[in-house]
PDB file of C-alpha atoms in Angstrom:
ATOM      1  CA  MET A   1     111.299  60.916 128.926  1.00  0.00           C
ATOM      2  CA  VAL A   2     109.580  60.173 125.616  1.00  0.00           C
ATOM      3  CA  GLY A   3     112.501  61.754 123.744  1.00  0.00           C
ATOM      4  CA  LYS A   4     115.017  59.464 125.464  1.00  0.00           C
ATOM      5  CA  PHE A   5     112.843  56.444 124.628  1.00  0.00           C
ATOM      6  CA  PHE A   6     112.806  57.318 120.900  1.00  0.00           C
ATOM      7  CA  GLN A   7     116.495  58.169 121.000  1.00  0.00           C
ATOM      8  CA  LYS A   8     117.251  54.730 122.453  1.00  0.00           C
ATOM      9  CA  ILE A   9     115.121  52.984 119.819  1.00  0.00           C
ATOM     10  CA  GLY A  10     116.779  55.050 117.082  1.00  0.00           C
ATOM     11  CA  SER A  11     120.207  54.081 118.405  1.00  0.00           C
ATOM     12  CA  GLN A  12     119.263  50.381 118.424  1.00  0.00           C
ATOM     13  CA  ILE A  13     117.957  50.632 114.860  1.00  0.00           C
ATOM     14  CA  ASP A  14     121.179  52.361 113.758  1.00  0.00           C
ATOM     15  CA  LYS A  15     123.264  49.580 115.340  1.00  0.00           C
ATOM     16  CA  LYS A  16     121.225  46.920 113.545  1.00  0.00           C
ATOM     17  CA  LYS A  17     121.522  48.791 110.250  1.00  0.00           C
ATOM     18  CA  THR A  18     125.293  49.080 110.729  1.00  0.00           C
ATOM     19  CA  ALA A  19     125.596  45.384 111.576  1.00  0.00           C
ATOM     20  CA  LEU A  20     123.608  44.458 108.469  1.00  0.00           C
ATOM     21  CA  ALA A  21     125.663  46.854 106.325  1.00  0.00           C
ATOM     22  CA  ASN A  22     128.889  45.232 107.599  1.00  0.00           C
ATOM     23  CA  LYS A  23     127.521  41.757 106.883  1.00  0.00           C
ATOM     24  CA  LEU A  24     126.618  42.832 103.353  1.00  0.00           C
ATOM     25  CA  ALA A  25     130.053  44.441 102.954  1.00  0.00           C
ATOM     26  CA  ASP A  26     131.635  41.095 103.842  1.00  0.00           C
ATOM     27  CA  ARG A  27     129.483  39.420 101.173  1.00  0.00           C
ATOM     28  CA  HIS A  28     130.447  42.138  98.692  1.00  0.00           C
ATOM     29  CA  ALA A  29     134.157  41.526  99.347  1.00  0.00           C
ATOM     30  CA  PHE A  30     133.708  37.752  98.963  1.00  0.00           C
ATOM     31  CA  ASN A  31     131.831  38.253  95.679  1.00  0.00           C
ATOM     32  CA  GLU A  32     134.634  40.487  94.388  1.00  0.00           C
ATOM     33  CA  LYS A  33     137.087  37.611  94.854  1.00  0.00           C
ATOM     34  CA  LEU A  34     134.740  35.209  93.057  1.00  0.00           C
ATOM     35  CA  ILE A  35     134.230  37.661  90.201  1.00  0.00           C
ATOM     36  CA  MET A  36     137.982  37.956  89.757  1.00  0.00           C
ATOM     37  CA  ALA A  37     138.432  34.162  89.848  1.00  0.00           C
ATOM     38  CA  TYR A  38     135.597  33.502  87.377  1.00  0.00           C
ATOM     39  CA  SER A  39     136.881  36.212  85.047  1.00  0.00           C
ATOM     40  CA  PHE A  40     140.399  34.810  85.217  1.00  0.00           C
ATOM     41  CA  VAL A  41     139.198  31.287  84.379  1.00  0.00           C
ATOM     42  CA  ALA A  42     136.897  32.474  81.568  1.00  0.00           C
ATOM     43  CA  GLU A  43     139.685  34.517  80.028  1.00  0.00           C
ATOM     44  CA  GLY A  44     142.163  31.681  80.422  1.00  0.00           C
ATOM     45  CA  LEU A  45     139.825  29.215  78.733  1.00  0.00           C
ATOM     46  CA  ALA A  46     139.174  31.618  75.872  1.00  0.00           C
ATOM     47  CA  GLU A  47     142.916  31.999  75.371  1.00  0.00           C
ATOM     48  CA  THR A  48     143.270  28.238  74.813  1.00  0.00           C
ATOM     49  CA  THR A  49     141.157  28.400  71.638  1.00  0.00           C
ATOM     50  CA  GLU A  50     142.460  29.114  68.132  1.00  0.00           C
ATOM     51  CA  VAL A  51     141.503  32.769  68.562  1.00  0.00           C
ATOM     52  CA  GLY A  52     143.330  32.689  71.892  1.00  0.00           C
ATOM     53  CA  ASP A  53     146.657  33.691  70.390  1.00  0.00           C
ATOM     54  CA  LEU A  54     145.138  37.050  69.484  1.00  0.00           C
ATOM     55  CA  LEU A  55     143.781  37.443  73.032  1.00  0.00           C
ATOM     56  CA  THR A  56     147.163  36.473  74.465  1.00  0.00           C
ATOM     57  CA  ASN A  57     148.941  39.050  72.287  1.00  0.00           C
ATOM     58  CA  ILE A  58     146.468  41.757  73.314  1.00  0.00           C
ATOM     59  CA  ARG A  59     146.832  40.908  77.021  1.00  0.00           C
ATOM     60  CA  GLU A  60     150.627  40.806  76.835  1.00  0.00           C
ATOM     61  CA  SER A  61     150.731  44.123  74.952  1.00  0.00           C
ATOM     62  CA  MET A  62     148.489  45.762  77.563  1.00  0.00           C
ATOM     63  CA  VAL A  63     150.635  44.440  80.403  1.00  0.00           C
ATOM     64  CA  ASP A  64     153.861  45.507  78.671  1.00  0.00           C
ATOM     65  CA  THR A  65     152.491  48.985  78.018  1.00  0.00           C
ATOM     66  CA  TYR A  66     150.607  49.700  81.239  1.00  0.00           C
ATOM     67  CA  GLY A  67     151.709  47.085  83.750  1.00  0.00           C
ATOM     68  CA  ASN A  68     154.108  47.406  86.609  1.00  0.00           C
ATOM     69  CA  GLN A  69     156.745  44.811  87.529  1.00  0.00           C
ATOM     70  CA  SER A  70     154.262  42.790  89.591  1.00  0.00           C
ATOM     71  CA  THR A  71     151.695  42.551  86.787  1.00  0.00           C
ATOM     72  CA  LYS A  72     154.430  41.639  84.302  1.00  0.00           C
ATOM     73  CA  GLU A  73     155.575  38.790  86.534  1.00  0.00           C
ATOM     74  CA  ALA A  74     151.989  37.600  87.005  1.00  0.00           C
ATOM     75  CA  SER A  75     151.399  37.774  83.244  1.00  0.00           C
ATOM     76  CA  GLU A  76     154.493  35.656  82.626  1.00  0.00           C
ATOM     77  CA  VAL A  77     153.259  32.977  85.037  1.00  0.00           C
ATOM     78  CA  TYR A  78     149.808  33.184  83.441  1.00  0.00           C
ATOM     79  CA  SER A  79     151.324  32.742  79.964  1.00  0.00           C
ATOM     80  CA  ASN A  80     153.340  29.729  81.123  1.00  0.00           C
ATOM     81  CA  VAL A  81     150.228  28.097  82.581  1.00  0.00           C
ATOM     82  CA  LEU A  82     148.337  28.786  79.340  1.00  0.00           C
ATOM     83  CA  SER A  83     151.040  27.153  77.256  1.00  0.00           C
ATOM     84  CA  ILE A  84     150.810  24.034  79.443  1.00  0.00           C
ATOM     85  CA  VAL A  85     147.004  23.991  79.167  1.00  0.00           C
ATOM     86  CA  LYS A  86     147.220  24.461  75.381  1.00  0.00           C
ATOM     87  CA  GLN A  87     149.636  21.545  75.135  1.00  0.00           C
ATOM     88  CA  ILE A  88     147.336  19.317  77.214  1.00  0.00           C
ATOM     89  CA  LYS A  89     144.406  20.359  75.033  1.00  0.00           C
ATOM     90  CA  GLU A  90     146.316  19.511  71.854  1.00  0.00           C
ATOM     91  CA  ASP A  91     147.341  16.142  73.289  1.00  0.00           C
ATOM     92  CA  LEU A  92     143.731  15.332  74.222  1.00  0.00           C
ATOM     93  CA  GLN A  93     142.397  16.387  70.853  1.00  0.00           C
ATOM     94  CA  GLY A  94     144.923  14.167  69.164  1.00  0.00           C
ATOM     95  CA  GLU A  95     143.721  11.121  71.101  1.00  0.00           C
ATOM     96  CA  SER A  96     139.966  11.572  71.327  1.00  0.00           C
ATOM     97  CA  GLY A  97     139.031  14.743  69.473  1.00  0.00           C
ATOM     98  CA  LYS A  98     136.461  15.584  72.161  1.00  0.00           C
ATOM     99  CA  LEU A  99     137.992  18.749  73.601  1.00  0.00           C
ATOM    100  CA  VAL A 100     137.289  21.182  70.778  1.00  0.00           C
ATOM    101  CA  ASP A 101     137.151  24.960  70.753  1.00  0.00           C
ATOM    102  CA  SER A 102     133.365  25.139  70.572  1.00  0.00           C
ATOM    103  CA  TYR A 103     133.071  23.352  73.928  1.00  0.00           C
ATOM    104  CA  VAL A 104     135.792  25.452  75.503  1.00  0.00           C
ATOM    105  CA  ILE A 105     134.138  28.662  74.273  1.00  0.00           C
ATOM    106  CA  ARG A 106     130.761  27.574  75.691  1.00  0.00           C
ATOM    107  CA  ILE A 107     132.307  26.771  79.056  1.00  0.00           C
ATOM    108  CA  SER A 108     134.177  30.081  79.041  1.00  0.00           C
ATOM    109  CA  ALA A 109     130.972  31.970  78.205  1.00  0.00           C
ATOM    110  CA  ALA A 110     129.071  30.230  81.009  1.00  0.00           C
ATOM    111  CA  ILE A 111     131.762  31.131  83.536  1.00  0.00           C
ATOM    112  CA  ALA A 112     131.869  34.728  82.265  1.00  0.00           C
ATOM    113  CA  ALA A 113     128.077  34.913  82.613  1.00  0.00           C
ATOM    114  CA  LYS A 114     128.420  33.804  86.238  1.00  0.00           C
ATOM    115  CA  ALA A 115     130.952  36.608  86.827  1.00  0.00           C
ATOM    116  CA  ILE A 116     128.582  39.141  85.241  1.00  0.00           C
ATOM    117  CA  GLY A 117     125.688  37.898  87.394  1.00  0.00           C
ATOM    118  CA  LEU A 118     127.789  38.306  90.537  1.00  0.00           C
ATOM    119  CA  GLN A 119     128.793  41.817  89.463  1.00  0.00           C
ATOM    120  CA  ILE A 120     125.136  42.769  89.039  1.00  0.00           C
ATOM    121  CA  GLN A 121     124.413  41.310  92.484  1.00  0.00           C
ATOM    122  CA  ASN A 122     127.339  43.274  93.945  1.00  0.00           C
ATOM    123  CA  ASN A 123     126.057  46.518  92.449  1.00  0.00           C
ATOM    124  CA  SER A 124     122.751  45.933  94.228  1.00  0.00           C
ATOM    125  CA  ILE A 125     124.533  45.042  97.479  1.00  0.00           C
ATOM    126  CA  ALA A 126     126.607  48.244  97.234  1.00  0.00           C
ATOM    127  CA  LEU A 127     123.504  50.395  96.897  1.00  0.00           C
ATOM    128  CA  THR A 128     121.901  48.631  99.861  1.00  0.00           C
ATOM    129  CA  ILE A 129     124.988  49.175 102.022  1.00  0.00           C
ATOM    130  CA  LYS A 130     125.078  52.865 101.086  1.00  0.00           C
ATOM    131  CA  GLY A 131     121.411  53.194 102.024  1.00  0.00           C
ATOM    132  CA  LEU A 132     121.864  51.412 105.346  1.00  0.00           C
ATOM    133  CA  ASP A 133     125.038  53.092 106.585  1.00  0.00           C
ATOM    134  CA  LYS A 134     127.220  55.487 104.600  1.00  0.00           C
ATOM    135  CA  ASN A 135     130.024  55.142 107.143  1.00  0.00           C
ATOM    136  CA  VAL A 136     130.327  51.440 106.304  1.00  0.00           C
ATOM    137  CA  TYR A 137     130.007  52.169 102.579  1.00  0.00           C
ATOM    138  CA  TYR A 138     132.839  54.706 102.531  1.00  0.00           C
ATOM    139  CA  ASN A 139     135.087  53.237 105.237  1.00  0.00           C
ATOM    140  CA  ARG A 140     134.994  49.741 103.728  1.00  0.00           C
ATOM    141  CA  ARG A 141     135.613  51.267 100.279  1.00  0.00           C
ATOM    142  CA  ILE A 142     132.700  49.477  98.652  1.00  0.00           C
ATOM    143  CA  ASP A 143     133.145  51.663  95.572  1.00  0.00           C
ATOM    144  CA  PRO A 144     136.616  53.221  95.672  1.00  0.00           C
ATOM    145  CA  THR A 145     135.669  55.632  92.880  1.00  0.00           C
ATOM    146  CA  ASP A 146     132.829  57.137  94.966  1.00  0.00           C
ATOM    147  CA  LYS A 147     134.480  59.878  97.007  1.00  0.00           C
ATOM    148  CA  GLY A 148     131.276  61.060  98.618  1.00  0.00           C
ATOM    149  CA  PRO A 149     129.093  64.098  98.126  1.00  0.00           C
ATOM    150  CA  GLU A 150     131.030  67.136  96.909  1.00  0.00           C
ATOM    151  CA  GLY A 151     134.442  66.182  98.189  1.00  0.00           C
ATOM    152  CA  GLY A 152     133.128  64.791 101.492  1.00  0.00           C
ATOM    153  CA  GLY A 153     134.792  61.434 101.286  1.00  0.00           C
ATOM    154  CA  TYR A 154     135.489  59.437 104.351  1.00  0.00           C
ATOM    155  CA  SER A 155     137.791  59.980 107.239  1.00  0.00           C
ATOM    156  CA  GLY A 156     139.723  57.263 108.955  1.00  0.00           C
ATOM    157  CA  GLY A 157     140.725  53.923 107.551  1.00  0.00           C
ATOM    158  CA  GLY A 158     138.495  51.672 109.582  1.00  0.00           C
ATOM    159  CA  SER A 159     134.980  51.265 110.753  1.00  0.00           C
ATOM    160  CA  GLY A 160     135.612  53.802 113.490  1.00  0.00           C
ATOM    161  CA  GLY A 161     135.911  56.630 110.967  1.00  0.00           C
ATOM    162  CA  TYR A 162     133.028  59.033 110.620  1.00  0.00           C
ATOM    163  CA  TYR A 163     131.449  60.128 107.414  1.00  0.00           C
ATOM    164  CA  GLY A 164     129.674  63.460 107.550  1.00  0.00           C
ATOM    165  CA  GLY A 165     126.137  62.171 108.046  1.00  0.00           C
ATOM    166  CA  LYS A 166     123.827  59.322 107.182  1.00  0.00           C
TER     167      LYS A 166
END
């Protein structure tokens, strides 16, 4: 009788922990999208400065060397957008002189700092999820490089999969 009571309470606690872990996993996924967007904008802004040509050459070389067809197409679109932004920047500087590299670099650094802050927050969220429910952590692929203890990994592609213990 007492055993069933504690088993029921334990089951309810596990369900609440799983629900919280899933909620945090949703937040983690949302943050990942924001991190990517902030990083993209920060990098794009930096590439519009005088030093930006060097950054553009490095990015294009990396994509040419290591990229697949999809990343090469995305890089081409990115480069076209950058050339338009650079032209707008040059036009504005010619008229008012207010949009100078020092401002662009400061804005880029602030956006990059926001991305770094979100990444730190996501690292903390990932550890919390792993502590609450390892099934959620591994099944939702919170850290795809973490394959589990000694080759354990996860089984199944969804939340119904079972990881070998909590």
